[in-house]
mmCIF file of N, CA and C in Angstrom:
data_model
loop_
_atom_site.group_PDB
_atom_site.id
_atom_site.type_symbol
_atom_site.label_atom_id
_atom_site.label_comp_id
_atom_site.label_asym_id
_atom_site.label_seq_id
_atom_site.Cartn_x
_atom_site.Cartn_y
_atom_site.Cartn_z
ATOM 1 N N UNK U 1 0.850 -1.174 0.000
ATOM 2 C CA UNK U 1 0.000 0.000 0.000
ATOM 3 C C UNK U 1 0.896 1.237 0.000
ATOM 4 N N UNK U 2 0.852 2.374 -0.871
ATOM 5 C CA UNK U 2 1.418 2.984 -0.632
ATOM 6 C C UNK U 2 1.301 4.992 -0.075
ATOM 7 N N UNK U 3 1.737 5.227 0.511
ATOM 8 C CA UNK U 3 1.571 6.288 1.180
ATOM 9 C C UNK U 3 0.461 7.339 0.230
ATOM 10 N N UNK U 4 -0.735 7.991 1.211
ATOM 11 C CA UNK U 4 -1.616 8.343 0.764
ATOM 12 C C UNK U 4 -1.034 9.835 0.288
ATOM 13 N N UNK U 5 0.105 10.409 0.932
ATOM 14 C CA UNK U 5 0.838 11.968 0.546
ATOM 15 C C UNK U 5 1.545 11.695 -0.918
ATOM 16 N N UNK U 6 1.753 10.643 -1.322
ATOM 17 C CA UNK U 6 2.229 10.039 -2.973
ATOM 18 C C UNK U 6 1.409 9.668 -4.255
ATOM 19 N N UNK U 7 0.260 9.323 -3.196
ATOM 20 C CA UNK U 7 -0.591 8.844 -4.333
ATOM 21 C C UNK U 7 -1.422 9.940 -4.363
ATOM 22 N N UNK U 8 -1.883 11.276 -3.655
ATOM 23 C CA UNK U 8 -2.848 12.289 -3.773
ATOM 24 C C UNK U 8 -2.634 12.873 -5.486
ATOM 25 N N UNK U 9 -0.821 13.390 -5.033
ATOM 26 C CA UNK U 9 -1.148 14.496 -6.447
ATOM 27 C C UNK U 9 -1.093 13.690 -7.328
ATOM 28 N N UNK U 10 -0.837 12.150 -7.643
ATOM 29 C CA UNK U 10 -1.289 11.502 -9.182
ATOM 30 C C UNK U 10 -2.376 10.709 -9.292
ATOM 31 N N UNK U 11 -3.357 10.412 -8.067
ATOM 32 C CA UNK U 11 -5.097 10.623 -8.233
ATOM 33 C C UNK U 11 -5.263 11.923 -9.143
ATOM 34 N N UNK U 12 -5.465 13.150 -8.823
ATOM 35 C CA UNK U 12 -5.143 14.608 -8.964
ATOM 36 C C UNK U 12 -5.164 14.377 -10.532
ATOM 37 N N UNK U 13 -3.963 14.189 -10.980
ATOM 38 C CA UNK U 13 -3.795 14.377 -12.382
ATOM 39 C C UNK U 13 -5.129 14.602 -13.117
ATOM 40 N N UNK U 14 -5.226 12.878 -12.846
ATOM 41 C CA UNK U 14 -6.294 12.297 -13.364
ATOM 42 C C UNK U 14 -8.109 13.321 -13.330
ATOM 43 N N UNK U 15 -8.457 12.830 -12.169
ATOM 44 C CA UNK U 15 -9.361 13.809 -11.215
ATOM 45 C C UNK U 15 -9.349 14.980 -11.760
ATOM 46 N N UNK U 16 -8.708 15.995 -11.812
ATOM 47 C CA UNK U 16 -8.864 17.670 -12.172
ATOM 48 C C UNK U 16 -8.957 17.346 -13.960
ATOM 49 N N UNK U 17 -9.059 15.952 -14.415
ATOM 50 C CA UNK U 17 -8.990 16.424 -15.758
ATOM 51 C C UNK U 17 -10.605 15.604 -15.862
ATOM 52 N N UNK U 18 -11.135 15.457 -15.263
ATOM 53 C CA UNK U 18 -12.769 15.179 -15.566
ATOM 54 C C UNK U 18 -12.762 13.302 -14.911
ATOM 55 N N UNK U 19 -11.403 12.698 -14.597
ATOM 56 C CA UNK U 19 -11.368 11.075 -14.156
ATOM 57 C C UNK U 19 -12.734 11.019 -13.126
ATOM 58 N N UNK U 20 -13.391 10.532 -12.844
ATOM 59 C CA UNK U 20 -14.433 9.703 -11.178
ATOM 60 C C UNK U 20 -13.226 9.051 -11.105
ATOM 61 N N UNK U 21 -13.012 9.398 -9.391
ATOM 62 C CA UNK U 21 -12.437 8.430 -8.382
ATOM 63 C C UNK U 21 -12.809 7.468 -8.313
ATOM 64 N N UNK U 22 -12.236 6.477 -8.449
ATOM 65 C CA UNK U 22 -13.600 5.068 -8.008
ATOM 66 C C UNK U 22 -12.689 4.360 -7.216
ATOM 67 N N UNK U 23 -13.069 4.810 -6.152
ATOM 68 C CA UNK U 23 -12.289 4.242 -4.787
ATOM 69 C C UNK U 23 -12.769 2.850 -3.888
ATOM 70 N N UNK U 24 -14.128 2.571 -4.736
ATOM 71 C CA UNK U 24 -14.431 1.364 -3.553
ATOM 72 C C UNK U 24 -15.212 0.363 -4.864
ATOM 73 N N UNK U 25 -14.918 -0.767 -4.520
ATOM 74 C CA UNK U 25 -15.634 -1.875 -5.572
ATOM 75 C C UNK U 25 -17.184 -1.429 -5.940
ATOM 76 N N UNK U 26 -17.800 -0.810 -5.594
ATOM 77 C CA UNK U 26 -19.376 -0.388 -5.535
ATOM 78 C C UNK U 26 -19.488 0.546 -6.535
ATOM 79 N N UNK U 27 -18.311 1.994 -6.221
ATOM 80 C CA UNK U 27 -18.536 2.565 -7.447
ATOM 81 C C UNK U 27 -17.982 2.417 -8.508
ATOM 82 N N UNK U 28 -17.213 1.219 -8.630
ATOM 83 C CA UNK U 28 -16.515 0.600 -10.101
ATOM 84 C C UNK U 28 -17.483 0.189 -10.563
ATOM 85 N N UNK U 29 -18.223 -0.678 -9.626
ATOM 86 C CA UNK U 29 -19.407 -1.437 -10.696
ATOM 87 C C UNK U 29 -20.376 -0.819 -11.125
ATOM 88 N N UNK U 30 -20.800 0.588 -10.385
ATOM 89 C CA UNK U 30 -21.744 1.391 -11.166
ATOM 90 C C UNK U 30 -21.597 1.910 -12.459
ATOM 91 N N UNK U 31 -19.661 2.298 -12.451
ATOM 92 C CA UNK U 31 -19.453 2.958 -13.283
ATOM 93 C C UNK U 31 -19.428 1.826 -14.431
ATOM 94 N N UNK U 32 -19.080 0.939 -14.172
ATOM 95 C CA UNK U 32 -19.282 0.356 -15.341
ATOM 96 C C UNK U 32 -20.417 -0.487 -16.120
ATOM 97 N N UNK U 33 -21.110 -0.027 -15.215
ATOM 98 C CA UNK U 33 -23.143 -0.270 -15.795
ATOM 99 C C UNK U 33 -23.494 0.834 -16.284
ATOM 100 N N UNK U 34 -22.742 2.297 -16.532
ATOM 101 C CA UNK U 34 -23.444 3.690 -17.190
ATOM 102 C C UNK U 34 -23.305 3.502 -18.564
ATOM 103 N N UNK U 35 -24.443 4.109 -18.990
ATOM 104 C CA UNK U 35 -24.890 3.726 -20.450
ATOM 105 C C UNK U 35 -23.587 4.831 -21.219
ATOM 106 N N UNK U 36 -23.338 4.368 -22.585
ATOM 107 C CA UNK U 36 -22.715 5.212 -23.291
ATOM 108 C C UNK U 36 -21.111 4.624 -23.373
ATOM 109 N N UNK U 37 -19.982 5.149 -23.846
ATOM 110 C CA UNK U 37 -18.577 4.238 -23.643
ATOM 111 C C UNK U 37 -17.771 5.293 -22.438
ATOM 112 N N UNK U 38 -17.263 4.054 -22.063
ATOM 113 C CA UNK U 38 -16.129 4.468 -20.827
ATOM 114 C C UNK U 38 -14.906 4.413 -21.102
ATOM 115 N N UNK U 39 -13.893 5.170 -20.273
ATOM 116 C CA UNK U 39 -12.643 4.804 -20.114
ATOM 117 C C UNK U 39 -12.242 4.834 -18.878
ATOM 118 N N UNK U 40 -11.798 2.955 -18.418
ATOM 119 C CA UNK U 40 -11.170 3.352 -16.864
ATOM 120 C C UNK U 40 -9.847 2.976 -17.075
ATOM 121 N N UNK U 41 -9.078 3.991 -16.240
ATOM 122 C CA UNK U 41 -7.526 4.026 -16.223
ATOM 123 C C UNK U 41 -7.143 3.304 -14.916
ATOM 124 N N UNK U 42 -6.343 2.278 -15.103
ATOM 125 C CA UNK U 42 -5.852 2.154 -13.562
ATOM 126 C C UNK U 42 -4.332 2.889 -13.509
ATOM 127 N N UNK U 43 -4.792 3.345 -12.674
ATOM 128 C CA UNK U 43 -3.421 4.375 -12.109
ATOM 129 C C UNK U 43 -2.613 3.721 -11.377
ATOM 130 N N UNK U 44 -1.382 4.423 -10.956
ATOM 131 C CA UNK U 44 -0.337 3.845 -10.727
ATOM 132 C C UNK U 44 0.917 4.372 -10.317
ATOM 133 N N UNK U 45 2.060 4.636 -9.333
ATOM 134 C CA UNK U 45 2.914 5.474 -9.341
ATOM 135 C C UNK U 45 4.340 4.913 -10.177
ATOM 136 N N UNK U 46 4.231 3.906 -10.444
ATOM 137 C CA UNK U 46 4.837 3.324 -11.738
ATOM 138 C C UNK U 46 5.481 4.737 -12.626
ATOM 139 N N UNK U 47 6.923 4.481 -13.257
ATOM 140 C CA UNK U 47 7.219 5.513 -13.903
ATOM 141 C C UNK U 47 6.403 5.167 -15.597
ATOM 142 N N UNK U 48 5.863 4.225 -15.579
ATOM 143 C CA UNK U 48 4.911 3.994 -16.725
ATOM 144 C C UNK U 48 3.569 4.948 -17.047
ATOM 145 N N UNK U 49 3.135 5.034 -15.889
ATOM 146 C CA UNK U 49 1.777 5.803 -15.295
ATOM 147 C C UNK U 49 2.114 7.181 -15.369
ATOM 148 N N UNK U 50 3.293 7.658 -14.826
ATOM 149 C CA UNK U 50 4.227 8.721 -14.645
ATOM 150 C C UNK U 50 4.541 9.772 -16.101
ATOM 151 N N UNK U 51 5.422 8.669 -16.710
ATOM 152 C CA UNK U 51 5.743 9.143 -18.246
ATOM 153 C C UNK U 51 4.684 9.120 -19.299
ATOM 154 N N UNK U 52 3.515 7.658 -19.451
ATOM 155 C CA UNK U 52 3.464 8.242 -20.670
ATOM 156 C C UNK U 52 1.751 7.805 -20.832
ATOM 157 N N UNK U 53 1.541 7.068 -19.272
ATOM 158 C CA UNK U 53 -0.504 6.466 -18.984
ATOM 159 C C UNK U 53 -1.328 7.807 -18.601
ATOM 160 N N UNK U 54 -0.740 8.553 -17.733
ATOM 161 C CA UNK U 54 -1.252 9.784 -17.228
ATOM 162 C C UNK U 54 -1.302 11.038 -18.553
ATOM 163 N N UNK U 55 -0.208 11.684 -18.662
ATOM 164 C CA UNK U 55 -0.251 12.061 -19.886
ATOM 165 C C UNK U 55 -0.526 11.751 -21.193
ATOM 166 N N UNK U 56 -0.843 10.535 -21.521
ATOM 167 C CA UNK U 56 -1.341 10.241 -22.791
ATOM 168 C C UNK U 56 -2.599 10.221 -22.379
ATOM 169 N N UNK U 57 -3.516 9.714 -21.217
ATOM 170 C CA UNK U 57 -4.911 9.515 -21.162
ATOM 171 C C UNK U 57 -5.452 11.090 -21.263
ATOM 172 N N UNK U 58 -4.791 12.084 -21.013
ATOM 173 C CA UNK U 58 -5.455 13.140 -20.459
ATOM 174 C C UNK U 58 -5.034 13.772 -21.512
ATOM 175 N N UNK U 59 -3.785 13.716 -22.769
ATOM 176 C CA UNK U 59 -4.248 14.045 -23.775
ATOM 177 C C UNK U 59 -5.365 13.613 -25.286
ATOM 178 N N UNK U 60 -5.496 12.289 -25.129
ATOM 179 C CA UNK U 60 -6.252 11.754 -25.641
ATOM 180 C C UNK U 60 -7.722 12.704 -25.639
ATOM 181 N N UNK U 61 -8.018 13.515 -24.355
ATOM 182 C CA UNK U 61 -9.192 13.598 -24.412
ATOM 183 C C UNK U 61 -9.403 15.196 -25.220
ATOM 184 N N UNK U 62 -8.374 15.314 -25.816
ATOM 185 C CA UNK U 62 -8.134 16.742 -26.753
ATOM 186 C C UNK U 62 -8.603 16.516 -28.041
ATOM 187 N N UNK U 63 -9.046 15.269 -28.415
ATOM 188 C CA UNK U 63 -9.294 15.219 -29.713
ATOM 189 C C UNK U 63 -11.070 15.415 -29.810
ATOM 190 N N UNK U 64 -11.438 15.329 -30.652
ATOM 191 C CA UNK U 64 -13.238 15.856 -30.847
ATOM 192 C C UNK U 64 -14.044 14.929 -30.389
ATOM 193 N N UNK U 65 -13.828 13.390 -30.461
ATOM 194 C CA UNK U 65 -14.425 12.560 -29.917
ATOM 195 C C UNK U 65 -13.923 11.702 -28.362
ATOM 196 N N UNK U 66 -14.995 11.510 -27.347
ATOM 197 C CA UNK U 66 -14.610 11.389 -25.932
ATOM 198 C C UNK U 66 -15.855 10.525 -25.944
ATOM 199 N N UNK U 67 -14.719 9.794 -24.460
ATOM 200 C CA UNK U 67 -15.694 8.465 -23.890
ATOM 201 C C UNK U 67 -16.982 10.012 -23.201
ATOM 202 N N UNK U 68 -18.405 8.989 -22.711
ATOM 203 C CA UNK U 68 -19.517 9.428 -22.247
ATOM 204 C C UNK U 68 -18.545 9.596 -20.845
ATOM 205 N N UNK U 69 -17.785 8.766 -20.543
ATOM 206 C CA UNK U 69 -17.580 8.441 -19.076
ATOM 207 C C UNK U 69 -16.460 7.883 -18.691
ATOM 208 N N UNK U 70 -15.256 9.095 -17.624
ATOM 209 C CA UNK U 70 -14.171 8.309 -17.203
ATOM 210 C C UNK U 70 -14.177 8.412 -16.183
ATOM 211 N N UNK U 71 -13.589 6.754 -16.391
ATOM 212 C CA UNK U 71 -13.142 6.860 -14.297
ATOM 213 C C UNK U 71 -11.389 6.458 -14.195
ATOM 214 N N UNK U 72 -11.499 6.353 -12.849
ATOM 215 C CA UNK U 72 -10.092 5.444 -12.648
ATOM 216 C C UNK U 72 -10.183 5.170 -11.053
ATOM 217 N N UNK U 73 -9.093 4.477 -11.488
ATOM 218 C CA UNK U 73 -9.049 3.446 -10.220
ATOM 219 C C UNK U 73 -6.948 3.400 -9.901
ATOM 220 N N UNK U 74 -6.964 3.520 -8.218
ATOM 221 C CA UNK U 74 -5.170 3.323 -8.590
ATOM 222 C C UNK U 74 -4.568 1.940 -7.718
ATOM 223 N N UNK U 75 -4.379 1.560 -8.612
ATOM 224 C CA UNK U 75 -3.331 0.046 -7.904
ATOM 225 C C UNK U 75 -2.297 0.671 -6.814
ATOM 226 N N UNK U 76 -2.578 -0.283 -6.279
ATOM 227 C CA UNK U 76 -1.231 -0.378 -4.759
ATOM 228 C C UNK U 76 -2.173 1.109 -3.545
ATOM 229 N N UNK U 77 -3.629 1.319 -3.918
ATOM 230 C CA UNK U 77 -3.797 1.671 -3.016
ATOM 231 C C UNK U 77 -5.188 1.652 -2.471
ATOM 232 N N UNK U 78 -6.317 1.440 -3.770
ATOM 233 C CA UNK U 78 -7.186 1.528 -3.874
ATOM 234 C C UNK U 78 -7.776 -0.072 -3.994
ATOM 235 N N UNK U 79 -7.391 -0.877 -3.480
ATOM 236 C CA UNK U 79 -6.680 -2.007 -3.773
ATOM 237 C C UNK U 79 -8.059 -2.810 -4.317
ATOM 238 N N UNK U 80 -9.686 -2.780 -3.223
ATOM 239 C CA UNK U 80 -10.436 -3.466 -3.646
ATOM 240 C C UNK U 80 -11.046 -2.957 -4.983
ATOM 241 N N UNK U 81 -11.257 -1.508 -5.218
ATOM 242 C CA UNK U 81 -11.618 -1.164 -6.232
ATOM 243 C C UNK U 81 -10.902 -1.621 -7.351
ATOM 244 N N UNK U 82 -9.289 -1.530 -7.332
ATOM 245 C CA UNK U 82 -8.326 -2.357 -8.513
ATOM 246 C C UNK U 82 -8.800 -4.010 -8.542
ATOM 247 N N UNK U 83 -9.142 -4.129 -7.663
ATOM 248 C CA UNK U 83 -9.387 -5.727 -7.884
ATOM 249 C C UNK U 83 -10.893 -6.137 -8.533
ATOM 250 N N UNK U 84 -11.550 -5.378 -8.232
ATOM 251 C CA UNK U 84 -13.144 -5.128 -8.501
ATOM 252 C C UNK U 84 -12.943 -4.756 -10.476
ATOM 253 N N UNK U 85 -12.237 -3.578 -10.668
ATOM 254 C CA UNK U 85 -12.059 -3.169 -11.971
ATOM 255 C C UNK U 85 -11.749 -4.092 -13.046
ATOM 256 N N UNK U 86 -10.219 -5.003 -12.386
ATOM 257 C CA UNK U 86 -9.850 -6.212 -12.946
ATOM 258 C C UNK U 86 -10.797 -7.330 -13.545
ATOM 259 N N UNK U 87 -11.237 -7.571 -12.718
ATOM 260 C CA UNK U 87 -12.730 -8.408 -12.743
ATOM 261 C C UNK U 87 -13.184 -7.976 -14.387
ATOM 262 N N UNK U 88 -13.690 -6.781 -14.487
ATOM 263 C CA UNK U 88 -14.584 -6.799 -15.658
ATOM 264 C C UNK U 88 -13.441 -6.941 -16.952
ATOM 265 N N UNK U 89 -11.784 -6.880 -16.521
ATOM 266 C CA UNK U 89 -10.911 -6.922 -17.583
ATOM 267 C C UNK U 89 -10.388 -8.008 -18.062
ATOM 268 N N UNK U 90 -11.136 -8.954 -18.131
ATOM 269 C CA UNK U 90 -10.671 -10.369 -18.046
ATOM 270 C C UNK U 90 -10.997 -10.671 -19.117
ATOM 271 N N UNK U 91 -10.319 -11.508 -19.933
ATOM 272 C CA UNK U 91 -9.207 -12.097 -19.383
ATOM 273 C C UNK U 91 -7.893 -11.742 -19.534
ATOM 274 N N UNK U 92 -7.798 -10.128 -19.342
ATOM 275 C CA UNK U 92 -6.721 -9.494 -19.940
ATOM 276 C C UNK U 92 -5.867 -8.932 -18.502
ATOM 277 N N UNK U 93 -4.796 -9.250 -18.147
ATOM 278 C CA UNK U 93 -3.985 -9.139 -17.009
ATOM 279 C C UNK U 93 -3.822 -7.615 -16.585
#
């Protein structure tokens, strides 16, 4: 699990650019019963997430067409919601 003063400002990223928090298995599964297309990001303090998941998701959404609905979810802290998210990503690791 990792420290909640590390993981704030790269929730944040995400979050101030239109992301839903989806912090608990309950609101993963809502979010992913809303009509229309989604995008959930699992976040991460990974220099992957860092360099090029965070900044590419949040430029992606510069172009004319956008999901109805984003969320995210962050591994190593949010842990049941990451595990809850996983679930619907199967069978893809």
């Amino acid at each position: 699990m990792y420290p909640e003063e590390m993981v704030i400002p790269m929730k944040n990223e995400l979050v101030n650019n239109g992301f839903e928090d989806l912090n608990t298995p309950e609101k993963v599964s809502d979010f992913v019963n809303k009509p229309g297309t989604s995008l959930l990001v699992v976040n991460s303090v990974c220099g992957c997430a860092a360099g090029s998941a965070r900044p590419g998701v949040v430029g992606s959404l510069e172009g004319g067409k956008k999901p109805n609905n984003l969320g995210t979810v962050f591994a190593g802290f949010d842990t049941e919601a990451t595990q809850q998210a996983r679930k619907f990503m199967l069978p893809y690791p």
